[in-house]
PDB file of C-alpha atoms and ligand atoms in Angstrom:
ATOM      1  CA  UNK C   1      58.028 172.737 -61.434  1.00  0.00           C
ATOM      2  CA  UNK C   2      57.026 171.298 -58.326  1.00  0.00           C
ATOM      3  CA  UNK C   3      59.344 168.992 -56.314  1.00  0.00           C
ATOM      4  CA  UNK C   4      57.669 166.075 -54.686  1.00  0.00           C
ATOM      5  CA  UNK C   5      60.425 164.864 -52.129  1.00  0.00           C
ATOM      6  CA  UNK C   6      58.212 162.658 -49.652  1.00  0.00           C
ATOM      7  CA  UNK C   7      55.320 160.887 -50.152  1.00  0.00           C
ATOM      8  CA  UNK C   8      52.975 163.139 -48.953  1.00  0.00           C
ATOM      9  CA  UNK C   9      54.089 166.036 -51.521  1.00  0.00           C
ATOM     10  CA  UNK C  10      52.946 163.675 -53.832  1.00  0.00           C
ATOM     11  CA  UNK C  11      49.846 162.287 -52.428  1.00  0.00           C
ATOM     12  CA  UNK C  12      49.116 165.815 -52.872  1.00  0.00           C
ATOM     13  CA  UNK C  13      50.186 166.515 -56.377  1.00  0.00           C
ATOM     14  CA  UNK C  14      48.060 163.340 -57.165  1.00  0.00           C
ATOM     15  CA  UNK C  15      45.109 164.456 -55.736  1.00  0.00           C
ATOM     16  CA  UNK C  16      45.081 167.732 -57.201  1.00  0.00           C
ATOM     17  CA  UNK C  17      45.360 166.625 -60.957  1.00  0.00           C
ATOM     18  CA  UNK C  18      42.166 165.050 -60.365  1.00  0.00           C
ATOM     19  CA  UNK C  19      41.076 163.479 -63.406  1.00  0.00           C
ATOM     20  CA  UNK C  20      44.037 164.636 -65.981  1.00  0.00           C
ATOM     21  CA  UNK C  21      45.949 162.017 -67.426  1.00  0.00           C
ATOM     22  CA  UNK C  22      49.361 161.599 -66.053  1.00  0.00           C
ATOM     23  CA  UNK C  23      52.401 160.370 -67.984  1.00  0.00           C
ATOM     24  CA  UNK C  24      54.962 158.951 -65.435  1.00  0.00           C
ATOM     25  CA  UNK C  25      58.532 158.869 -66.865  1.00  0.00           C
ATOM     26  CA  UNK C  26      61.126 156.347 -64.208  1.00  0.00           C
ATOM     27  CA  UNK C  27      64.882 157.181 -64.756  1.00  0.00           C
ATOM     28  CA  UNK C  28      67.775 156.826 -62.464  1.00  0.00           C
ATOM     29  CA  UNK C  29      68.668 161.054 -63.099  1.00  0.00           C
ATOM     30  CA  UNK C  30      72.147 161.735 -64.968  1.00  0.00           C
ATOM     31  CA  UNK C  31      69.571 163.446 -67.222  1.00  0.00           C
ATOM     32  CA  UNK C  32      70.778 163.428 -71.332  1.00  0.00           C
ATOM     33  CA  UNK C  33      68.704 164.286 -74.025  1.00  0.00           C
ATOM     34  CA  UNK C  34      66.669 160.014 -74.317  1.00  0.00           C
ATOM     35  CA  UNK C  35      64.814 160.916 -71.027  1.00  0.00           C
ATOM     36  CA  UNK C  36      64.116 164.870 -71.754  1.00  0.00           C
ATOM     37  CA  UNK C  37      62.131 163.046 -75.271  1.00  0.00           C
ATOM     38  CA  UNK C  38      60.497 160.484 -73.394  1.00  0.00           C
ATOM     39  CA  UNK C  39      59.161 163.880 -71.042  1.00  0.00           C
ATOM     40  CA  UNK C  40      58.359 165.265 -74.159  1.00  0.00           C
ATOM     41  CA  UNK C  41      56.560 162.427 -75.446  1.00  0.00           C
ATOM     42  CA  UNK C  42      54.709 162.377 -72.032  1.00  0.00           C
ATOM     43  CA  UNK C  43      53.652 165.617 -72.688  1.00  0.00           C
ATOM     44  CA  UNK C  44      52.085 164.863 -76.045  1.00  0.00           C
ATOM     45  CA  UNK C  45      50.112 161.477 -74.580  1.00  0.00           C
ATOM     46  CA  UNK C  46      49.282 162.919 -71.542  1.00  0.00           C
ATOM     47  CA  UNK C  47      47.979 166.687 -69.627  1.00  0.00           C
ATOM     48  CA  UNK C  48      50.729 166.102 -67.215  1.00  0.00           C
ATOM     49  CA  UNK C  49      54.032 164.632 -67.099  1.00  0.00           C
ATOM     50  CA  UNK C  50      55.941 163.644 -63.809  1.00  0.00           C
ATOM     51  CA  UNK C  51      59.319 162.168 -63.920  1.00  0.00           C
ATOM     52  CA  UNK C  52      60.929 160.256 -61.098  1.00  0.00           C
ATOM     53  CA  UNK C  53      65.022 160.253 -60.261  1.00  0.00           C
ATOM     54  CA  UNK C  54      65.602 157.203 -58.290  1.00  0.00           C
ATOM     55  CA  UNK C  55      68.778 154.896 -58.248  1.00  0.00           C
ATOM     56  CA  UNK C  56      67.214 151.790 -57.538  1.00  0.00           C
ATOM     57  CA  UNK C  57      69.603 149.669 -55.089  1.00  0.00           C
ATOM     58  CA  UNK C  58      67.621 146.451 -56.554  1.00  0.00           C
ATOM     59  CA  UNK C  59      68.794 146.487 -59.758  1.00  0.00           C
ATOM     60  CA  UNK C  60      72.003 146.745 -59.096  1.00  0.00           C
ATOM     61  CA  UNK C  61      74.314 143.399 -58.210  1.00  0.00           C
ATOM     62  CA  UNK C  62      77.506 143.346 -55.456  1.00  0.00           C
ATOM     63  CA  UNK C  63      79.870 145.000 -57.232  1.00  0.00           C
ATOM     64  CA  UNK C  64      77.749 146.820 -59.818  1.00  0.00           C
ATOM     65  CA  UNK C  65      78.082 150.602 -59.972  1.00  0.00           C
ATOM     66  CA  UNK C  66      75.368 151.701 -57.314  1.00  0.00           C
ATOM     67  CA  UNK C  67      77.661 153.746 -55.682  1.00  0.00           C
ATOM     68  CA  UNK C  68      79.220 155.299 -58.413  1.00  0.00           C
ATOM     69  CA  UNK C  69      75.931 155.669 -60.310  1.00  0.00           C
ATOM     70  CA  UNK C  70      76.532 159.397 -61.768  1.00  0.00           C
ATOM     71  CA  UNK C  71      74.113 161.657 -59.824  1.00  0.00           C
ATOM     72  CA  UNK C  72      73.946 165.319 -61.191  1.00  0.00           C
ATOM     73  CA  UNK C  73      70.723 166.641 -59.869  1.00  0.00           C
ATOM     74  CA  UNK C  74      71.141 169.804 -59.881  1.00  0.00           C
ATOM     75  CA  UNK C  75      71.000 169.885 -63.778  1.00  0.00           C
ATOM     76  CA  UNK C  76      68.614 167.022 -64.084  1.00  0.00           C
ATOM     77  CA  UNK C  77      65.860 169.584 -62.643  1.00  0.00           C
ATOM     78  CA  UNK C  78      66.811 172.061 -64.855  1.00  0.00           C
ATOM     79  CA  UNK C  79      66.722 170.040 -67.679  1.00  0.00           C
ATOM     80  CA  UNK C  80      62.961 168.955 -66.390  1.00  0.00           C
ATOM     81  CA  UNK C  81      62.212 171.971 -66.119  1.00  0.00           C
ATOM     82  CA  UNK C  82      63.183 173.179 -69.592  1.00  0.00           C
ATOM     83  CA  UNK C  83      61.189 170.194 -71.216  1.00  0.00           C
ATOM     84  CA  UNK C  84      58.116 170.850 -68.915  1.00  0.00           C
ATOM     85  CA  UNK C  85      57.514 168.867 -66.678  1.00  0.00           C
ATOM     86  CA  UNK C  86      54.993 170.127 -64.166  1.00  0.00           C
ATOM     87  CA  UNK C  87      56.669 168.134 -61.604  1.00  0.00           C
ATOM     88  CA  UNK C  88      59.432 165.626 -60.206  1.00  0.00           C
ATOM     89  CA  UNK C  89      59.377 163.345 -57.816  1.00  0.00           C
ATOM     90  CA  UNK C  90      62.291 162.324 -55.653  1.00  0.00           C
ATOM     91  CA  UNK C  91      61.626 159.480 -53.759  1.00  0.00           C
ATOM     92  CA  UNK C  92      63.972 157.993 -50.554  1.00  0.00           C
ATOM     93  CA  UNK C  93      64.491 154.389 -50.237  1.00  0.00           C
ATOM     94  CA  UNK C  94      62.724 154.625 -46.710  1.00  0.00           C
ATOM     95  CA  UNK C  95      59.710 155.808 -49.541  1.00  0.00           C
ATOM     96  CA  UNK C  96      59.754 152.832 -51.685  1.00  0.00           C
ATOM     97  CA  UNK C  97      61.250 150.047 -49.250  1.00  0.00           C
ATOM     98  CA  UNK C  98      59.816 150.762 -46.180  1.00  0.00           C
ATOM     99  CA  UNK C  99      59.973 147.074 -44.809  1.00  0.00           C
ATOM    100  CA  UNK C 100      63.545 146.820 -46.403  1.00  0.00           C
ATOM    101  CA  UNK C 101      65.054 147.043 -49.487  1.00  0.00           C
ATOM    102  CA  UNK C 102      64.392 143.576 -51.067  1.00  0.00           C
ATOM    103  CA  UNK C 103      63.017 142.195 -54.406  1.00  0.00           C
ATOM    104  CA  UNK C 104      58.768 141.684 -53.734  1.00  0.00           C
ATOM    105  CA  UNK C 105      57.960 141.097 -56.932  1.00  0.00           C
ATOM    106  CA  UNK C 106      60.002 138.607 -59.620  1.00  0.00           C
ATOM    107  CA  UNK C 107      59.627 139.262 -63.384  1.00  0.00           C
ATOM    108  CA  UNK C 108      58.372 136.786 -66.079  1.00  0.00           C
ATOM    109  CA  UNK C 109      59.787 134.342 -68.442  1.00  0.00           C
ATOM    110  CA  UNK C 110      60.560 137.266 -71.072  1.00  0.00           C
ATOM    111  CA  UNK C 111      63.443 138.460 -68.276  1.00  0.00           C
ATOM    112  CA  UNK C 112      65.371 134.878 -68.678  1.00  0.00           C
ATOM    113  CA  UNK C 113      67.464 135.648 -71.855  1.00  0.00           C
ATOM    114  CA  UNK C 114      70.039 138.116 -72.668  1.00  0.00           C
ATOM    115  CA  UNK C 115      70.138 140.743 -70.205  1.00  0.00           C
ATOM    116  CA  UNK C 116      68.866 138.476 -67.865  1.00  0.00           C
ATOM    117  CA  UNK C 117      71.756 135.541 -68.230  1.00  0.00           C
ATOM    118  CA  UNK C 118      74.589 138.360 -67.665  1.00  0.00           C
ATOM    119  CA  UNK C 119      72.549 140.094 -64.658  1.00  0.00           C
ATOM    120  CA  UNK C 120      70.084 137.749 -63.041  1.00  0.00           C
ATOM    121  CA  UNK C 121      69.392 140.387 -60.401  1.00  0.00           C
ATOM    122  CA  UNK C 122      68.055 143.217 -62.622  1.00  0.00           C
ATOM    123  CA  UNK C 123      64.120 142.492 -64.081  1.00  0.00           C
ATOM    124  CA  UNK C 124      63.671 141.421 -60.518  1.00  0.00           C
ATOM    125  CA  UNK C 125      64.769 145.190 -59.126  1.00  0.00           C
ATOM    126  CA  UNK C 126      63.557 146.269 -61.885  1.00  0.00           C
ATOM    127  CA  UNK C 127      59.468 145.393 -61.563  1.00  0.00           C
ATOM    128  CA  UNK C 128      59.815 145.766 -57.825  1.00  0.00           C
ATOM    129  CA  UNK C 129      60.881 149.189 -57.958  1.00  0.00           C
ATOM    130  CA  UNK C 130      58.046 149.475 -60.819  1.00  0.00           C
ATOM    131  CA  UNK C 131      55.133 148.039 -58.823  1.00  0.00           C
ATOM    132  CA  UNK C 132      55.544 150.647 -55.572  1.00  0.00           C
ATOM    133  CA  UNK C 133      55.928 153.484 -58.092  1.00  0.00           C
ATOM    134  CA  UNK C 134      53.423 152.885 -60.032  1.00  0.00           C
ATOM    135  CA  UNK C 135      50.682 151.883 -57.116  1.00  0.00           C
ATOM    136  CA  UNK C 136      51.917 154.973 -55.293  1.00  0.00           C
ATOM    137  CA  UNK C 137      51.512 157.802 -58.637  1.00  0.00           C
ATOM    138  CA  UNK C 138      48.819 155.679 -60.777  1.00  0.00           C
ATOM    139  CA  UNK C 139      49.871 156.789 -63.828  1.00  0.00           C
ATOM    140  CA  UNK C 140      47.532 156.357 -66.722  1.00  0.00           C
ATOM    141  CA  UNK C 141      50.670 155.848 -69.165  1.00  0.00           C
ATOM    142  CA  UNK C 142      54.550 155.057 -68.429  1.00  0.00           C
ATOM    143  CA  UNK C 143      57.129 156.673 -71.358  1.00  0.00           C
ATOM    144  CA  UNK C 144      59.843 153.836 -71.602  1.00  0.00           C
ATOM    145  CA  UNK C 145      62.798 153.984 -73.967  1.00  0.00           C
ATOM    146  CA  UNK C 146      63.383 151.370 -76.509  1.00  0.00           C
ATOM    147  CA  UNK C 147      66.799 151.720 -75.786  1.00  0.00           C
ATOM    148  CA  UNK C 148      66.240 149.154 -73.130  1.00  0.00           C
ATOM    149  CA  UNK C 149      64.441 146.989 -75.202  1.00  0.00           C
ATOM    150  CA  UNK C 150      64.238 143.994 -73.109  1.00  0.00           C
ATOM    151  CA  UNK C 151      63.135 146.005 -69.990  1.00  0.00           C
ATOM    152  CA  UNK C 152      60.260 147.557 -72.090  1.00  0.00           C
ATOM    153  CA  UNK C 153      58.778 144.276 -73.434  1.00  0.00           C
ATOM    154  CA  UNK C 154      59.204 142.805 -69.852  1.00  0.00           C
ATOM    155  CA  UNK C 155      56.926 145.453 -68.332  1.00  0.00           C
ATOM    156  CA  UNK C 156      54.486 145.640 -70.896  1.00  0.00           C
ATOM    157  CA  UNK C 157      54.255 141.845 -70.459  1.00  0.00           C
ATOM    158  CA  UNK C 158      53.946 142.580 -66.266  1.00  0.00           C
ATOM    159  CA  UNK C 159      51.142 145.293 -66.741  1.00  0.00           C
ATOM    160  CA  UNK C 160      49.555 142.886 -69.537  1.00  0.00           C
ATOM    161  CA  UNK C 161      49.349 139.300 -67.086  1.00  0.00           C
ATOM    162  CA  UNK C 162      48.732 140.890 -63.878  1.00  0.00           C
ATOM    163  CA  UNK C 163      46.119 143.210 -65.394  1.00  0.00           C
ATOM    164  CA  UNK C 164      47.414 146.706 -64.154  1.00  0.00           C
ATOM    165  CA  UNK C 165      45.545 149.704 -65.951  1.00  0.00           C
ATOM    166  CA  UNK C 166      48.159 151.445 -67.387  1.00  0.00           C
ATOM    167  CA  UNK C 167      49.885 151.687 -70.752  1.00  0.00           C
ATOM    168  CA  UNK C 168      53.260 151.067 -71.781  1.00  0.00           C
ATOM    169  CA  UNK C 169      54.415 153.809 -74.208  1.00  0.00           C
ATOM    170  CA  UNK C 170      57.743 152.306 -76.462  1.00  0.00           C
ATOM    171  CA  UNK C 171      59.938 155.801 -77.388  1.00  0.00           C
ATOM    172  CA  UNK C 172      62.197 155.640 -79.979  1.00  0.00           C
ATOM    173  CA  UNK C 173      66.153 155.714 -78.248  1.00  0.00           C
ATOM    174  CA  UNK C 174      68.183 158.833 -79.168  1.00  0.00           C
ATOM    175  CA  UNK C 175      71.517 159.305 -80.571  1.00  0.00           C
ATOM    176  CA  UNK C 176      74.511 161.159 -80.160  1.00  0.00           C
ATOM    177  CA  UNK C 177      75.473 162.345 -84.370  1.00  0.00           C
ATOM    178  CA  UNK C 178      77.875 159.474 -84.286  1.00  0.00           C
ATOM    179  CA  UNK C 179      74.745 157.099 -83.541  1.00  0.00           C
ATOM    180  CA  UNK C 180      76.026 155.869 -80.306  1.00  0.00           C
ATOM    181  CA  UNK C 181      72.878 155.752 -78.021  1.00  0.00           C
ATOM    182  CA  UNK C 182      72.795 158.114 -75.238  1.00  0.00           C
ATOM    183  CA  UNK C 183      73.421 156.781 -71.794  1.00  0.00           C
ATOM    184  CA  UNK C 184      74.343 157.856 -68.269  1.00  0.00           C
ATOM    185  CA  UNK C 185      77.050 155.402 -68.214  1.00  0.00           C
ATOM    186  CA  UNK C 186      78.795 156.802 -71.161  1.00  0.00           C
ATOM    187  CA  UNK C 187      80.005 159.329 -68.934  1.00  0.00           C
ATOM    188  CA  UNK C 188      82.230 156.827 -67.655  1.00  0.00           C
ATOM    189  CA  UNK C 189      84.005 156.468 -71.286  1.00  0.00           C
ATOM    190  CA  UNK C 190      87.062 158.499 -71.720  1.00  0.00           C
ATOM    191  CA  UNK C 191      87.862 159.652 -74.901  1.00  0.00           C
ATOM    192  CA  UNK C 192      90.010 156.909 -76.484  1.00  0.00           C
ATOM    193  CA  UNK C 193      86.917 154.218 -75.334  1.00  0.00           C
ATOM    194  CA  UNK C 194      84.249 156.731 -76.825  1.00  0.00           C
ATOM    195  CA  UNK C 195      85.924 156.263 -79.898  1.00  0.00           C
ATOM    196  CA  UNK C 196      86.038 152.324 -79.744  1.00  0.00           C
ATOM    197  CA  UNK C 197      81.996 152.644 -78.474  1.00  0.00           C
ATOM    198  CA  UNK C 198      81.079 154.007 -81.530  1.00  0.00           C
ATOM    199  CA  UNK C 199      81.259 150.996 -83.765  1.00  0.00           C
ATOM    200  CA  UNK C 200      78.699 149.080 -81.525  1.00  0.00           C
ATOM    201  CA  UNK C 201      75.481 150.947 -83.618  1.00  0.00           C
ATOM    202  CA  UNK C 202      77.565 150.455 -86.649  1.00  0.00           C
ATOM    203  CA  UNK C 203      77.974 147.008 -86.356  1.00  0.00           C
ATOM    204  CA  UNK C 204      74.385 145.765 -85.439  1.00  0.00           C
ATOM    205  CA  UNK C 205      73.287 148.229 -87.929  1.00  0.00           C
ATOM    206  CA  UNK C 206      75.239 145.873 -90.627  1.00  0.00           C
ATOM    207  CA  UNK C 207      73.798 142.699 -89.070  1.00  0.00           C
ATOM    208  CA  UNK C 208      70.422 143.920 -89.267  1.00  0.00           C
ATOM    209  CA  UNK C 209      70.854 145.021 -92.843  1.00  0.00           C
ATOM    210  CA  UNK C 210      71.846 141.310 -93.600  1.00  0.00           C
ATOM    211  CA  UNK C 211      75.432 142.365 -95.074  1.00  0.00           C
ATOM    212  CA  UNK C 212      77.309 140.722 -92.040  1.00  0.00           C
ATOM    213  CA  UNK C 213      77.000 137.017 -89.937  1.00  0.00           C
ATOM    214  CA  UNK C 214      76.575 137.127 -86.210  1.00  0.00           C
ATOM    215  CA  UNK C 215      79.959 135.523 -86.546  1.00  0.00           C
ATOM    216  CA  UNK C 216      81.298 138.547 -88.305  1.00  0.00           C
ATOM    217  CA  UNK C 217      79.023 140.868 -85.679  1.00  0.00           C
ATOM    218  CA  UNK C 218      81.363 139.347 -82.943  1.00  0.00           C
ATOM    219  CA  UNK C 219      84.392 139.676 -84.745  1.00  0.00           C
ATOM    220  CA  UNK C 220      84.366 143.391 -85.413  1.00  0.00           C
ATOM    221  CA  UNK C 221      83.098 143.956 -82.127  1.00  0.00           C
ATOM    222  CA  UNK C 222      86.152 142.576 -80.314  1.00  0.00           C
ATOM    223  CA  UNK C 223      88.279 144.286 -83.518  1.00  0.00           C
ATOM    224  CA  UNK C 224      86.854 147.486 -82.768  1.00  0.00           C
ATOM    225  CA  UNK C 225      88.112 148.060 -79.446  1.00  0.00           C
ATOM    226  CA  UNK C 226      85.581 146.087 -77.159  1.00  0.00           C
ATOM    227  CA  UNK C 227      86.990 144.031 -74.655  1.00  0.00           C
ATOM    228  CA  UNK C 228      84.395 141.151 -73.990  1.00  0.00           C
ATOM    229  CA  UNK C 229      80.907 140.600 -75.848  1.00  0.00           C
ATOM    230  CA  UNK C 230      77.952 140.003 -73.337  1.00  0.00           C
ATOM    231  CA  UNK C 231      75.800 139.287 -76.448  1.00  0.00           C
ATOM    232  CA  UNK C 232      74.815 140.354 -80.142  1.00  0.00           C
ATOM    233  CA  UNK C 233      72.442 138.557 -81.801  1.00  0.00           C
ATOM    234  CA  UNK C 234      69.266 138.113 -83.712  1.00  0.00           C
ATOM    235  CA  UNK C 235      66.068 137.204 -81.867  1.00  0.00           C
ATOM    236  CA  UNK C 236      62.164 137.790 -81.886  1.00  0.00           C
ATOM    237  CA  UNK C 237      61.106 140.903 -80.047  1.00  0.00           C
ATOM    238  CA  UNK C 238      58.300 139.315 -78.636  1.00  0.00           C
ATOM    239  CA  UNK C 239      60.137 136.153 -77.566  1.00  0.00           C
ATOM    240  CA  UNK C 240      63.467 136.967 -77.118  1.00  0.00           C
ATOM    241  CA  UNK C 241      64.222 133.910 -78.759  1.00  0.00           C
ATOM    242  CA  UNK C 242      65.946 132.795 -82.039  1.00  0.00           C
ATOM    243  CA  UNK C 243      63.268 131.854 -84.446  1.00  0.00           C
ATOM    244  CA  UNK C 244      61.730 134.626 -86.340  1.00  0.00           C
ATOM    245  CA  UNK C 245      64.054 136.945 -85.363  1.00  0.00           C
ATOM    246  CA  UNK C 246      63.582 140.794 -86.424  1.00  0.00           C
ATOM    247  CA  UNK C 247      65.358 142.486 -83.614  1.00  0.00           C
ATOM    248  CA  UNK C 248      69.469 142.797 -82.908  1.00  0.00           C
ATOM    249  CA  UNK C 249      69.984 142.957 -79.331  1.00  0.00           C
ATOM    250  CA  UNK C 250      73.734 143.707 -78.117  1.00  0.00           C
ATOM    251  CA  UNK C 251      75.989 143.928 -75.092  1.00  0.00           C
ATOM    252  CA  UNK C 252      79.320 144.362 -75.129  1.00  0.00           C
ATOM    253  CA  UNK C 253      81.837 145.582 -72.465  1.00  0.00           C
ATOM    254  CA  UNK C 254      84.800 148.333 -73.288  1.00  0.00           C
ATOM    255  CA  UNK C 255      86.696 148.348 -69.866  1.00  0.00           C
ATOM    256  CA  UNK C 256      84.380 148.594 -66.558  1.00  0.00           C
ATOM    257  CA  UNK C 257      82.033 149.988 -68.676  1.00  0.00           C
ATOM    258  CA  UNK C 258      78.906 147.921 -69.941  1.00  0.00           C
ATOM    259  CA  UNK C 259      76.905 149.519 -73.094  1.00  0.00           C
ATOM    260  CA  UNK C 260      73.836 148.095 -74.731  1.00  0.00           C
ATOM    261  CA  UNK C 261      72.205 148.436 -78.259  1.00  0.00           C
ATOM    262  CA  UNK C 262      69.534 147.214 -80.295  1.00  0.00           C
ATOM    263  CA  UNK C 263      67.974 148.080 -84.008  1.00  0.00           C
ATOM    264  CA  UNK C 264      65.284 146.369 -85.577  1.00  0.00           C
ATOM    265  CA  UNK C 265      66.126 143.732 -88.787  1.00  0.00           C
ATOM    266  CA  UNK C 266      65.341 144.846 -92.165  1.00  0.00           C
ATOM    267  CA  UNK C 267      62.641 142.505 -93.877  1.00  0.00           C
TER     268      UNK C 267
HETATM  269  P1  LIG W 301      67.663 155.093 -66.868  1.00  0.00           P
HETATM  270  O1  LIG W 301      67.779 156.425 -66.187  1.00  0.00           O
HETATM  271  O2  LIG W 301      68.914 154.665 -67.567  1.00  0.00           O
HETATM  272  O3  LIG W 301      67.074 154.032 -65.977  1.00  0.00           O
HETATM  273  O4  LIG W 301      66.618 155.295 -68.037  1.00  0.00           O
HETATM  274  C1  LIG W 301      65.335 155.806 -67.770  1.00  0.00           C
HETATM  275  C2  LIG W 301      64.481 155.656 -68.996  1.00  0.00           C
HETATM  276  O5  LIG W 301      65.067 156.394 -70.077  1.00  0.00           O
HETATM  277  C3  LIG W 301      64.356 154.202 -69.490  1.00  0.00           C
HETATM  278  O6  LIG W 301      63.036 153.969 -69.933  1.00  0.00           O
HETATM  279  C4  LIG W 301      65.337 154.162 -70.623  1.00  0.00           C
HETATM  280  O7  LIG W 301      65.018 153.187 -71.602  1.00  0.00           O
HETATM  281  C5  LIG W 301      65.181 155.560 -71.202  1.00  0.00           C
HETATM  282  N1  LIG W 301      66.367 155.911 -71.982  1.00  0.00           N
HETATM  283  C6  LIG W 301      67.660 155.821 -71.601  1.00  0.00           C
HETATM  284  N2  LIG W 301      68.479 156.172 -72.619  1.00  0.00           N
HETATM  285  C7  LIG W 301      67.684 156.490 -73.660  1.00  0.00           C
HETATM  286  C8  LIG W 301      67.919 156.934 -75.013  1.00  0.00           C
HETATM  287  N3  LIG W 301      69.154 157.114 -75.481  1.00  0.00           N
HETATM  288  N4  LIG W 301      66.849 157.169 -75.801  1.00  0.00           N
HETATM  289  C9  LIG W 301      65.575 156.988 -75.334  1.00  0.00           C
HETATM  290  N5  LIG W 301      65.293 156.573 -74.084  1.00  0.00           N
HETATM  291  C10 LIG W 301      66.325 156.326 -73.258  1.00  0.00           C
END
């Protein structure tokens, strides 16, 4: 597996693909078993499959966890390795601000909602960091997990106004056997609050089956351990917004530690 560390490492990988499809897959590193399928998945759509491990300072507010982001990537390139990736690149911020690191490029009406209320900052870091990595690798496809379901549907809708060749590929979010969704940040639960996090997949999974109100969502939430509720409800996966919904979105805080979820509704 190569390692592209500087921009011209990649310029070079680029170029010497020629005309093979490319599957790019973003992630932040702190490597778990959601980004080795979405490499996996790249591998099936695509002849070659290139991660990235960035922590994007963008997307992250004053007083956020940039700093303590985990970073582990020693065993993130093994892992890449072991899934097959032919490559990695590791870009510097001095590769992907070089004027400064500062949002360039602001993200639609889809970002307004939800995740966007409780961290106004993020889409915008998020389709900055997006547009230099994709206009430096030109991927022909982009593996995104629907475990960040609002993210997904907000750079689908990015590529699909401003026209930019390149597919959005939805993946399926794995699961730890007690359904909680893998994360990075779960490393930050200890083993009392991995207990409590638990419930969150339960719960939504019980709203979206009908058998329990938002109301009732909330409720066993905060019962369950949680300590504050960003948001859990129902809403439109297209819209993000009430009517029609067929998609539970949730936030929900145990500690310093923010975890989100979402299942689609039953019919
Ligand atoms: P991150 O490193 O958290 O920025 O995530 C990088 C990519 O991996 C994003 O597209 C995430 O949606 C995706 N991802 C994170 N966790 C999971 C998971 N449990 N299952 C599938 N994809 C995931």
């Amino acid at each position: 597996m190569l390692l592209l560390n500087n921009l011209e490492k990649l310029q070079d990988f680029i170029q010497s693909i020629n005309d093979k499809t490319l599957a790019l897959v973003p992630t932040m590193g702190a490597l778990h078993a959601g980004h080795l399928s979405l490499v996996e998945e790249g591998l099936k759509q695509a002849e070659i499959c290139l991660p990235y491990i960035y922590v994007n300072p963008t997307q992250f507010a004053a007083g956020e966890d940039l700093e303590t982001y985990p970073r582990t990537l020693d065993e993130d390139l093994d892992k890449l390795e072991n899934a097959g990736a032919q490559a990695v690149w590791l870009p510097s911020t001095q590769d992907i601000y070089p004027s400064g690191v500062e949002i360039t490029h602001k993200a639609g009406a889809l970002a307004k909602p939800l995740e966007g209320e409780h961290r106004p900052h993020f889409f915008d870091g998020v389709v900055t960091v997006l547009h230099r990595m994709f206009s430096l690798s030109k991927p022909d496809i982009v593996m995104m997990g629907e475990k960040d379901f609002q993210q997904l549907q907000v750079v689908r809708d990015m590529v699909r106004t401003e026209n930019i060749p390149i597919k959005i590929i939805g993946v399926q979010t794995t699961r730890d056997r007690n359904g909680l969704a893998l994360s990075s940040r779960n490393a930050y639960l200890n083993e009392a609050e991995y207990e409590n996090a638990i419930a969150l997949n339960k719960i939504i999974i019980q709203f979206a089956q009908h058998m329990i109100t938002e109301k009732e969502a909330h409720a066993l939430i905060l019962d369950s351990g949680f300590d504050k509720i960003d948001y859990c409800t129902a809403v439109n996966s297209e819209t993000f917004e009430a009517n029609d919904p067929n998609r539970i979105m949730a936030a929900a805080w145990i500690g310093t530690t923010r975890l989100i979820d979402n299942v689609p509704m039953m019919a």
